[in-house]
Every structure is written in C-alpha cells, then in structure tokens.
Amino acid sequence: MSRPIPEWQYAAIVPVIAVLVIIAHSVISNNDTITAESNPSQRLTYTTSWIGNTYGPGGELPGKDKHVQLSILAMAVSPDGTVYANAPWDEAGREGGVYKNGDVLGQLDATHGWGRSGGTAIAVNDNYIYMAMKQTGRYGVGYPNSDDKWYCVRRYNRSNYKGAKFKGGNGYDNSMLIINTNQGLIRGIAADNSRLYVSDTPNNKIKVYDAQTMKPVKKWSVNQPGKLALDKTGSLWVIQNKTNKILKLNIETGKVQGKIDSVRIPTAIVVDNQNRLLVGDGGLDNQIKIFKNIDSSGNPTPDGTFGVKGGIYSGSPQEIGKIRPLHFNSITGIGVDQDNNIYVASDPSRIYAWQAGGLTVDSYKLDGTINWKLQGLLFIDIPDIDPADETVVHTKNQQFKLDYSKSSGQEWTHVAHTVNPFKYPNDKRIKKTIKHNAGAMIRRVKGRKLMFTNSMYTESAGIHVYRFNPDTDGEVAIPTASFWGSQLDYRYWQDKNGNGQEEQAEQGQYNQGQNYRAWAFWPDDDGNIWIGTSTNGIKKLSLKGFDAYGSPIYDINNQQSFDMPKEFKIIQRLEYHPKTDTMYIAGYSPTFDKRGDWGLIGNRAVKYINWSKAPQKAGEIVISYNQTSKGVRPDLPKSMAVSGDYLFVGYVDNSFEKDPNRYPKVRVYDFRTGQEIGKINPGPEVKSTTGWLDVPMALRVVRRKNGEYLLFAEEDFYAKALMYRIKMDP
C-alpha cells in the first residue's frame, strides 16, 4: 500500500486482507491476463449525489468529517444539548459519535480497529464521557491475551474526545476500566461527578466506581441489569433485561425502593429536569412513557406519554410505515437538556439483528415541535427506482421520494420504513439466518408492485420476494416467497394463505442433489426469477400469476433450463430483459484460470438477443480485470448493471489509490464496440470518498424519461448510498 493504514481502521481491513492477498496472489500467477482499453475517450459526464444520510461528504480517512453513524444503541445528552452516541459498529469508525444542533461535532477517538469496537451504553458528566466498548487481544502490550476479550468502560475527556487515562487504567493509553473478561456486554452506564455506575449484565451485578479515580467503591446483585439513570434525589433506576421491570435502587445500599412493570419493552431511560422518569418503550407502543413521584416511598405514577402510540405503525392502514414527526421506530436512546428539549434515538437494528439500518435522532421541544433530525439510514444496501414512478426509490427497508430539482444530497426525503417486525417476525430482511440482506429490486407486474432482495452472501442466501397491499399494510413490504439454500439443497417458501408467515406446509425443496451453486440471481420485468448457476447453466422460475391474496405463484416443478453458453466456463451474473428478449451474462471465459476470486463478476460480459428463441451474440466486452494491481486492494470487478447497450462495472475498492483514472470505482462499456467509454468516481460532493463494494449486486442503473441515467452504488462506509446522475453521449 502507498500509505499506512490508520490504527482505527485496522480491524475493518484485516478480515479482507487475507482474502484479497489470496486473490492477488492467484491472479498474478495467471498468464491469461485480460485488460480492456486503458485510455478510453470519455463519453459521459456526471455529478455525484447520495441517499440516506443527513451528511454525505465523508472525507479523508479516518472519517472525521461529517456523516451520521449507522447505528445508535445508547445515547447520553449533556445539559448544553450535546449528544454522545454509542454503537457496536460503524464502518467508518464512528462508534462513538458526537452531535449538537443537528450538526456533527466529531467522534470519540480510536473506537475502531486494533480489536476495539463500541457497545450499548454511554454516560457523561461535567468532565468525562464513559463509553462501553470491547477490546480483543492479539495486539501485544497493552491489550488482552491472544484469545481474550475485555468488556470495558473507556473514559474520554469531554474537551477533546481523547482517552482520559487514570492510575491503574488498562489498554494502550491506560483509559480502559475492565468490567469483565470474555463474559459479555456492558448494558448500562450512569455517572455524576462523584460516582460511576456500571451494569455488569452477564454477572448480574451493578458495580460502582469513583468517577475521578476509577477505583471500585461497591457492588450490588441485580438480576440482568441494563440501562441506568440517576435521579435528583439519590436513587438509581435500572432496567432489568429479560424481565422488563424497572427498579429504583438506593445509591448507598443498593436496596430496591420501588419498581415499574407497566412498560412492555423498556429500551431507554433518563430523568428530566422536573425529576420525572422518561422510559422508551420499544414494544408495540413505540413511545416514551413518563412517570412522576419518583422520589416518593412508593412506586412512581404515570404522567402521560411523549410520541404517538404505535409509532410508525399507528394510524389508518394506509399510514402504516410512513415517516411522521413523533412517530418513533424502536427507541434506543432518550436525553434531555437544560432547556427541556427531548432527544430521541430510534434504531430498528436493535431488534433486526443488524440487518436493517434506519437510524434517526430527533430533537423536540416539550410541545412536540421538532427542532432537528439526523439520519443514518442505510447499511449494506442499494436503492432501486419504482418503474411506475421515477421519483419513488426503495432500498431493502426504506422508501424515499426524490426531487430532481434539488442540489446533490438534497434530492431525497425519507417517507417510509417498509418492515413490520411485529406483524411479520419471520421476514428474511430481519432474520439472523440470512446474514446481511442487501438491496432492493422493484418490479411492476400486471399493475402489482413486487420487491426482490438478495444478500451479501448471495450464493447461499438466494432471493426473497415481497408484495405490497396499501389497504392493509400501508407502505410495509409483505413477505411472500423465498428461494434459498446451499450448494446441493435448495429450498423454497411460497405464501399460500396471505398471512406473510412461513408455515411448514408452504415450504419445499427443489433441485436437490444438483450442483446449484450460484452468484447470479435476477428478477426480470415480468416477475420471473433467473438463476445463473456456476457450472450448471441457467434456470428460470416462471411467475404463473397471482393468487387471491396478491401473492405471486412460481412454477417450482417446471423450471426452464438453458445450457451454459459456449463463451463461458462459469456464470457469475446475469440480467434478462423480456421486453427486448435480451440476456446479458458476465462470468469467466473457458481459457481464464479462475482462482481466489470470491464473488467477483468475471472477466467477460456478453449480450445475447433473441434469447428465448434462437440466441445470438450481439456484443462482447472484455472486463478490466487487473491481475497485476499492487497493494491490499486489487482492481477487481465486483458488480455490474446494464441499461441498453451500456454495461456499468463496479470495482471492489481502491479507496487508498491516488490515481482514480487508473483505478476507477466504476467503468462504463459499450456493447456495440466492446470498448470502455468512461470512468466514474465519487466526486467532490462527497469529498471523492466511498467505501468497499461488499455485495454481489452493488449497482443499479435506471434511464430516466429525460435521458439521464441514475446509477446507484452501495456505500457502507458512510451509511448511505451513492447516486450518480449521468449524461451519456450517443
């Protein structure tokens, strides 16, 4: 590499270094080096925009410029309204984000890399920030033993966000307080200027420390302690995980003095300036429950709520999922400032097993008037345009509205969240068994809108189908079919009774025993599903029609098979367009010695016309596949998208390269000539910065009615998606 890797980024890079070193070693040893035209004439112009994050610029590594982190599972607010946030992971290293007045102030230092990551608790007093985190071993002096994990509280100075060391502190800068080793996450922290209270959840303890010296003071036994809050009269409030009770503890003795058991799923807790207890309910109510008389000898009494009961799932059936002020979606943090403003973090990833995205942070006046909003909505995601309305954009879990007259990064408005985990708990978008569900593909079939998603690990996760019924589910995408499995055992589910739930009688197996391994999945405009297997040709699952519930019916037992085209040894991607009966295939040619290229699109792309009748090759492209590129991140093609005669190829990642003309993020080819006609890189609108292309189908391209091309690209590094607006010369 041409520059050292920043310490904070090391952990994010290490897992892929090994893979890419293997890739580089394998292809460098191959004599069948294939490259495209190296200096094409540029036939396109474009501007860079983005969707899904309040701030898009990102900036030079290590990402200290503006972006809203992709998750917040804990939040603390100081009296002046500064928001301190914590999450287990942010791709750009902003596990500990700092915000104020709708702006990004920065991030807590070195929360990412060298075995460090964030957590699910945070607190602040006049001098320090106390952040729950994890530190793993294998890094030498100042770190745990090789296979150990420290679950710590790391102390930071409020003045500069740097680690605040103390005598006896652990870690490379002596700022870490070890709470337990190898036992589990810290679920709650509270602090004033004299004491620090920590929930050692796996050990069923609340541990108390001196906030200045960080020396232990006392500890109490509490079953499954979680989030913590201090009131103004000397009591500590603790959410009990699993039991969902809230206990009031005496801060001197730890004895229980009161309790609340009326909140269905308490997820956040804070005491306001009126000495009232505010509790976030992450259950069906999706609102803040308020309690008064918290300093009395008995149990507190309800004193109203903040936010609309039911959150985004409230209102008429047609309103379900719509984004509206005071309609929360899985509250993970609450704060108050000296002016009685209320701060609310909503993060569906709390219950979506890190599959979702959807973070918002809102600041409200007491009367419910919104002050400002921050959004970090996308992670491992790619947008697609609704064919019926080019201003409507879907990602796997979100819906946006575009106004093309606005400036870069301002075109989008978040209008809906399309997952309902309460009604459809088996939705593949939120299941741990389908890791990193990714992106949306929107089709209109006989007037019905369908959404298809796949995964970062497409070859095993398959493809999943959703329908929409605004009269019953508003903007929510209803699970309706899935096709997934392993190399020799593929399974399916088709909803037969319209309830969106996977039931045993609706499941089955197909192609058992065949080598069905595939990276190529494609839903065509008629709703048919095409699967390009690695070595077994192409399969087509035909859409027969729709049942009475609006669920698509696939003819599982009568799949069409197509032989492997002679131009390919292995198929990696395909797109079929029925209107023109055109098939586009990318993969490896018979003479290419494929080794070590996990999930790439291959070295060739071919366009076939008259596919369903008598296929004819109508264009071929040699894809730039740089087998001699140096450094950690070779110039290797990861994803493709097609529009007419144009092929867009996205490359794995070259963000450390300083020559974007040599190592572009996207190359554009013309099937008519086989030549590269232009290169696309993130522009100054996002400080020329983007992250890795993780998923196999990381690009979407749409040609608008006015001739402009929209190219969407995955951009996980700064919790958004890129949108290139392209004008193409004929």
PDB file of C-alpha atoms in Angstrom, residues 346-522:
ATOM      1  CA  SER A 346     -34.644   5.318  17.068  1.00  0.00           C
ATOM      2  CA  ASP A 347     -32.710   2.378  15.658  1.00  0.00           C
ATOM      3  CA  PRO A 348     -34.513  -0.693  14.268  1.00  0.00           C
ATOM      4  CA  SER A 349     -31.253  -2.651  14.229  1.00  0.00           C
ATOM      5  CA  ARG A 350     -31.877  -3.202  17.958  1.00  0.00           C
ATOM      6  CA  ILE A 351     -34.421  -5.853  17.004  1.00  0.00           C
ATOM      7  CA  TYR A 352     -33.316  -6.565  13.439  1.00  0.00           C
ATOM      8  CA  ALA A 353     -30.069  -8.333  14.291  1.00  0.00           C
ATOM      9  CA  TRP A 354     -28.045  -5.670  12.456  1.00  0.00           C
ATOM     10  CA  GLN A 355     -29.922  -6.313   9.225  1.00  0.00           C
ATOM     11  CA  ALA A 356     -31.768  -3.054   8.924  1.00  0.00           C
ATOM     12  CA  GLY A 357     -30.384   0.411   9.059  1.00  0.00           C
ATOM     13  CA  GLY A 358     -32.929   3.111   9.729  1.00  0.00           C
ATOM     14  CA  LEU A 359     -31.272   5.256  12.417  1.00  0.00           C
ATOM     15  CA  THR A 360     -32.810   8.617  13.263  1.00  0.00           C
ATOM     16  CA  VAL A 361     -32.010  11.081  16.044  1.00  0.00           C
ATOM     17  CA  ASP A 362     -34.670  13.723  16.677  1.00  0.00           C
ATOM     18  CA  SER A 363     -34.692  16.770  18.925  1.00  0.00           C
ATOM     19  CA  TYR A 364     -38.106  18.032  20.066  1.00  0.00           C
ATOM     20  CA  LYS A 365     -39.470  20.818  22.177  1.00  0.00           C
ATOM     21  CA  LEU A 366     -41.713  19.727  25.029  1.00  0.00           C
ATOM     22  CA  ASP A 367     -44.777  20.610  22.955  1.00  0.00           C
ATOM     23  CA  GLY A 368     -43.719  18.149  20.254  1.00  0.00           C
ATOM     24  CA  THR A 369     -42.328  20.694  17.793  1.00  0.00           C
ATOM     25  CA  ILE A 370     -39.296  19.229  16.080  1.00  0.00           C
ATOM     26  CA  ASN A 371     -36.006  21.130  16.344  1.00  0.00           C
ATOM     27  CA  TRP A 372     -33.857  19.000  14.077  1.00  0.00           C
ATOM     28  CA  LYS A 373     -33.346  15.483  12.738  1.00  0.00           C
ATOM     29  CA  LEU A 374     -30.279  13.409  11.914  1.00  0.00           C
ATOM     30  CA  GLN A 375     -30.437  10.272   9.777  1.00  0.00           C
ATOM     31  CA  GLY A 376     -28.082   7.381   9.037  1.00  0.00           C
ATOM     32  CA  LEU A 377     -30.495   5.103   7.225  1.00  0.00           C
ATOM     33  CA  LEU A 378     -28.557   2.683   5.032  1.00  0.00           C
ATOM     34  CA  PHE A 379     -26.061  -0.102   5.579  1.00  0.00           C
ATOM     35  CA  ILE A 380     -25.272  -2.862   3.056  1.00  0.00           C
ATOM     36  CA  ASP A 381     -27.973  -1.503   0.792  1.00  0.00           C
ATOM     37  CA  ILE A 382     -28.657  -0.451  -2.797  1.00  0.00           C
ATOM     38  CA  PRO A 383     -31.620   1.647  -3.986  1.00  0.00           C
ATOM     39  CA  ASP A 384     -33.875   0.959  -6.957  1.00  0.00           C
ATOM     40  CA  ILE A 385     -36.436   3.122  -8.751  1.00  0.00           C
ATOM     41  CA  ASP A 386     -40.113   2.171  -8.887  1.00  0.00           C
ATOM     42  CA  PRO A 387     -40.807   1.577 -12.618  1.00  0.00           C
ATOM     43  CA  ALA A 388     -44.193   3.272 -12.215  1.00  0.00           C
ATOM     44  CA  ASP A 389     -42.774   6.476 -10.688  1.00  0.00           C
ATOM     45  CA  GLU A 390     -39.185   7.607 -11.136  1.00  0.00           C
ATOM     46  CA  THR A 391     -39.446   9.797  -8.018  1.00  0.00           C
ATOM     47  CA  VAL A 392     -40.028   6.768  -5.756  1.00  0.00           C
ATOM     48  CA  VAL A 393     -36.967   4.879  -4.545  1.00  0.00           C
ATOM     49  CA  HIS A 394     -36.827   1.728  -2.435  1.00  0.00           C
ATOM     50  CA  THR A 395     -33.983   0.207  -0.504  1.00  0.00           C
ATOM     51  CA  LYS A 396     -34.346  -3.096   1.318  1.00  0.00           C
ATOM     52  CA  ASN A 397     -36.107  -1.468   4.310  1.00  0.00           C
ATOM     53  CA  GLN A 398     -36.736   2.147   3.380  1.00  0.00           C
ATOM     54  CA  GLN A 399     -38.670   4.206   0.872  1.00  0.00           C
ATOM     55  CA  PHE A 400     -37.614   7.628  -0.378  1.00  0.00           C
ATOM     56  CA  LYS A 401     -39.085  10.380  -2.528  1.00  0.00           C
ATOM     57  CA  LEU A 402     -36.790  12.205  -4.979  1.00  0.00           C
ATOM     58  CA  ASP A 403     -36.967  15.797  -6.139  1.00  0.00           C
ATOM     59  CA  TYR A 404     -34.515  16.035  -9.019  1.00  0.00           C
ATOM     60  CA  SER A 405     -34.575  19.839  -8.997  1.00  0.00           C
ATOM     61  CA  LYS A 406     -32.669  19.993  -5.719  1.00  0.00           C
ATOM     62  CA  SER A 407     -28.911  20.003  -5.229  1.00  0.00           C
ATOM     63  CA  SER A 408     -26.692  16.995  -4.569  1.00  0.00           C
ATOM     64  CA  GLY A 409     -27.600  15.136  -1.411  1.00  0.00           C
ATOM     65  CA  GLN A 410     -30.797  17.144  -1.017  1.00  0.00           C
ATOM     66  CA  GLU A 411     -32.932  15.314  -3.587  1.00  0.00           C
ATOM     67  CA  TRP A 412     -34.183  12.654  -1.180  1.00  0.00           C
ATOM     68  CA  THR A 413     -36.797  12.610   1.550  1.00  0.00           C
ATOM     69  CA  HIS A 414     -37.295   9.579   3.778  1.00  0.00           C
ATOM     70  CA  VAL A 415     -41.001   8.711   3.524  1.00  0.00           C
ATOM     71  CA  ALA A 416     -41.436   5.157   4.854  1.00  0.00           C
ATOM     72  CA  HIS A 417     -39.960   2.205   6.694  1.00  0.00           C
ATOM     73  CA  THR A 418     -41.131  -0.974   4.980  1.00  0.00           C
ATOM     74  CA  VAL A 419     -40.502  -3.624   7.665  1.00  0.00           C
ATOM     75  CA  ASN A 420     -43.078  -4.553  10.320  1.00  0.00           C
ATOM     76  CA  PRO A 421     -41.339  -6.967  12.723  1.00  0.00           C
ATOM     77  CA  PHE A 422     -44.409  -7.176  14.956  1.00  0.00           C
ATOM     78  CA  LYS A 423     -46.684  -8.467  12.206  1.00  0.00           C
ATOM     79  CA  TYR A 424     -44.054 -10.339  10.152  1.00  0.00           C
ATOM     80  CA  PRO A 425     -41.384 -11.616  12.566  1.00  0.00           C
ATOM     81  CA  ASN A 426     -40.033 -14.132  10.036  1.00  0.00           C
ATOM     82  CA  ASP A 427     -39.271 -11.521   7.388  1.00  0.00           C
ATOM     83  CA  LYS A 428     -35.961 -12.561   5.817  1.00  0.00           C
ATOM     84  CA  ARG A 429     -34.773  -8.960   5.993  1.00  0.00           C
ATOM     85  CA  ILE A 430     -34.506  -9.252   9.774  1.00  0.00           C
ATOM     86  CA  LYS A 431     -33.570 -12.897  10.293  1.00  0.00           C
ATOM     87  CA  LYS A 432     -30.129 -13.804  11.581  1.00  0.00           C
ATOM     88  CA  THR A 433     -30.095 -16.856   9.317  1.00  0.00           C
ATOM     89  CA  ILE A 434     -29.968 -14.588   6.245  1.00  0.00           C
ATOM     90  CA  LYS A 435     -26.920 -12.500   7.051  1.00  0.00           C
ATOM     91  CA  HIS A 436     -26.742  -9.004   5.629  1.00  0.00           C
ATOM     92  CA  ASN A 437     -29.807  -8.919   3.437  1.00  0.00           C
ATOM     93  CA  ALA A 438     -28.974  -6.389   0.790  1.00  0.00           C
ATOM     94  CA  GLY A 439     -30.645  -4.029  -1.612  1.00  0.00           C
ATOM     95  CA  ALA A 440     -33.970  -3.781  -3.401  1.00  0.00           C
ATOM     96  CA  MET A 441     -35.070  -4.627  -6.941  1.00  0.00           C
ATOM     97  CA  ILE A 442     -38.507  -3.191  -7.741  1.00  0.00           C
ATOM     98  CA  ARG A 443     -40.724  -4.620 -10.470  1.00  0.00           C
ATOM     99  CA  ARG A 444     -44.266  -3.807 -11.631  1.00  0.00           C
ATOM    100  CA  VAL A 445     -46.040  -6.924 -12.881  1.00  0.00           C
ATOM    101  CA  LYS A 446     -49.613  -6.602 -14.143  1.00  0.00           C
ATOM    102  CA  GLY A 447     -50.048  -3.463 -12.090  1.00  0.00           C
ATOM    103  CA  ARG A 448     -48.706  -5.030  -8.908  1.00  0.00           C
ATOM    104  CA  LYS A 449     -45.545  -3.811  -7.193  1.00  0.00           C
ATOM    105  CA  LEU A 450     -43.077  -6.529  -6.174  1.00  0.00           C
ATOM    106  CA  MET A 451     -39.781  -6.123  -4.336  1.00  0.00           C
ATOM    107  CA  PHE A 452     -36.918  -8.618  -4.541  1.00  0.00           C
ATOM    108  CA  THR A 453     -33.940  -8.678  -2.185  1.00  0.00           C
ATOM    109  CA  ASN A 454     -30.833 -10.798  -2.013  1.00  0.00           C
ATOM    110  CA  SER A 455     -27.825 -10.869   0.306  1.00  0.00           C
ATOM    111  CA  MET A 456     -24.202 -10.023   0.740  1.00  0.00           C
ATOM    112  CA  TYR A 457     -23.739 -13.798   0.531  1.00  0.00           C
ATOM    113  CA  THR A 458     -25.979 -14.392  -2.487  1.00  0.00           C
ATOM    114  CA  GLU A 459     -24.875 -17.894  -3.362  1.00  0.00           C
ATOM    115  CA  SER A 460     -26.335 -19.335  -0.145  1.00  0.00           C
ATOM    116  CA  ALA A 461     -28.968 -16.750   0.763  1.00  0.00           C
ATOM    117  CA  GLY A 462     -30.852 -16.752  -2.529  1.00  0.00           C
ATOM    118  CA  ILE A 463     -33.577 -14.268  -3.350  1.00  0.00           C
ATOM    119  CA  HIS A 464     -36.663 -13.115  -1.445  1.00  0.00           C
ATOM    120  CA  VAL A 465     -39.917 -11.698  -2.763  1.00  0.00           C
ATOM    121  CA  TYR A 466     -42.279  -9.119  -1.227  1.00  0.00           C
ATOM    122  CA  ARG A 467     -45.665  -7.760  -2.223  1.00  0.00           C
ATOM    123  CA  PHE A 468     -47.462  -4.569  -1.234  1.00  0.00           C
ATOM    124  CA  ASN A 469     -51.050  -4.018  -0.123  1.00  0.00           C
ATOM    125  CA  PRO A 470     -51.599  -0.375   0.904  1.00  0.00           C
ATOM    126  CA  ASP A 471     -55.161  -1.093   2.044  1.00  0.00           C
ATOM    127  CA  THR A 472     -53.992  -3.452   4.799  1.00  0.00           C
ATOM    128  CA  ASP A 473     -50.294  -2.715   5.375  1.00  0.00           C
ATOM    129  CA  GLY A 474     -49.632   0.805   4.163  1.00  0.00           C
ATOM    130  CA  GLU A 475     -46.028   1.072   2.992  1.00  0.00           C
ATOM    131  CA  VAL A 476     -44.877  -2.224   4.525  1.00  0.00           C
ATOM    132  CA  ALA A 477     -43.425  -4.846   2.188  1.00  0.00           C
ATOM    133  CA  ILE A 478     -45.162  -8.162   2.919  1.00  0.00           C
ATOM    134  CA  PRO A 479     -43.049 -11.340   2.733  1.00  0.00           C
ATOM    135  CA  THR A 480     -44.472 -13.619   0.052  1.00  0.00           C
ATOM    136  CA  ALA A 481     -41.797 -16.033  -1.296  1.00  0.00           C
ATOM    137  CA  SER A 482     -38.187 -17.102  -0.805  1.00  0.00           C
ATOM    138  CA  PHE A 483     -35.722 -19.270  -2.699  1.00  0.00           C
ATOM    139  CA  TRP A 484     -32.524 -20.082  -0.834  1.00  0.00           C
ATOM    140  CA  GLY A 485     -30.250 -22.860   0.293  1.00  0.00           C
ATOM    141  CA  SER A 486     -26.848 -24.443  -0.073  1.00  0.00           C
ATOM    142  CA  GLN A 487     -24.874 -25.863  -2.967  1.00  0.00           C
ATOM    143  CA  LEU A 488     -26.806 -29.129  -3.205  1.00  0.00           C
ATOM    144  CA  ASP A 489     -30.002 -28.437  -1.280  1.00  0.00           C
ATOM    145  CA  TYR A 490     -32.212 -25.565  -2.345  1.00  0.00           C
ATOM    146  CA  ARG A 491     -35.403 -24.706  -0.511  1.00  0.00           C
ATOM    147  CA  TYR A 492     -38.380 -22.501  -1.169  1.00  0.00           C
ATOM    148  CA  TRP A 493     -41.333 -20.951   0.571  1.00  0.00           C
ATOM    149  CA  GLN A 494     -44.452 -19.545  -1.090  1.00  0.00           C
ATOM    150  CA  ASP A 495     -47.143 -17.855   0.971  1.00  0.00           C
ATOM    151  CA  LYS A 496     -50.447 -19.609   0.224  1.00  0.00           C
ATOM    152  CA  ASN A 497     -52.804 -18.032   2.766  1.00  0.00           C
ATOM    153  CA  GLY A 498     -51.706 -14.398   2.550  1.00  0.00           C
ATOM    154  CA  ASN A 499     -50.520 -14.071   6.153  1.00  0.00           C
ATOM    155  CA  GLY A 500     -46.857 -13.446   5.309  1.00  0.00           C
ATOM    156  CA  GLN A 501     -45.701 -16.177   7.717  1.00  0.00           C
ATOM    157  CA  GLU A 502     -43.571 -19.156   6.772  1.00  0.00           C
ATOM    158  CA  GLU A 503     -45.532 -22.295   7.545  1.00  0.00           C
ATOM    159  CA  GLN A 504     -44.303 -25.837   7.081  1.00  0.00           C
ATOM    160  CA  ALA A 505     -46.990 -26.766   4.568  1.00  0.00           C
ATOM    161  CA  GLU A 506     -45.833 -23.883   2.358  1.00  0.00           C
ATOM    162  CA  GLN A 507     -42.185 -24.960   2.226  1.00  0.00           C
ATOM    163  CA  GLY A 508     -40.379 -27.419  -0.007  1.00  0.00           C
ATOM    164  CA  GLN A 509     -37.161 -28.458  -1.724  1.00  0.00           C
ATOM    165  CA  TYR A 510     -36.128 -28.360  -5.338  1.00  0.00           C
ATOM    166  CA  ASN A 511     -33.140 -29.387  -7.424  1.00  0.00           C
ATOM    167  CA  GLN A 512     -31.917 -31.496  -4.546  1.00  0.00           C
ATOM    168  CA  GLY A 513     -28.619 -33.156  -5.370  1.00  0.00           C
ATOM    169  CA  GLN A 514     -27.795 -30.872  -8.302  1.00  0.00           C
ATOM    170  CA  ASN A 515     -24.846 -28.518  -8.277  1.00  0.00           C
ATOM    171  CA  TYR A 516     -26.908 -25.371  -7.994  1.00  0.00           C
ATOM    172  CA  ARG A 517     -24.302 -23.012  -6.612  1.00  0.00           C
ATOM    173  CA  ALA A 518     -24.970 -19.517  -7.904  1.00  0.00           C
ATOM    174  CA  TRP A 519     -23.995 -15.882  -7.594  1.00  0.00           C
ATOM    175  CA  ALA A 520     -26.340 -14.802 -10.394  1.00  0.00           C
ATOM    176  CA  PHE A 521     -29.938 -14.038  -9.384  1.00  0.00           C
ATOM    177  CA  TRP A 522     -32.164 -11.741 -11.402  1.00  0.00           C
TER     178      TRP A 522
END
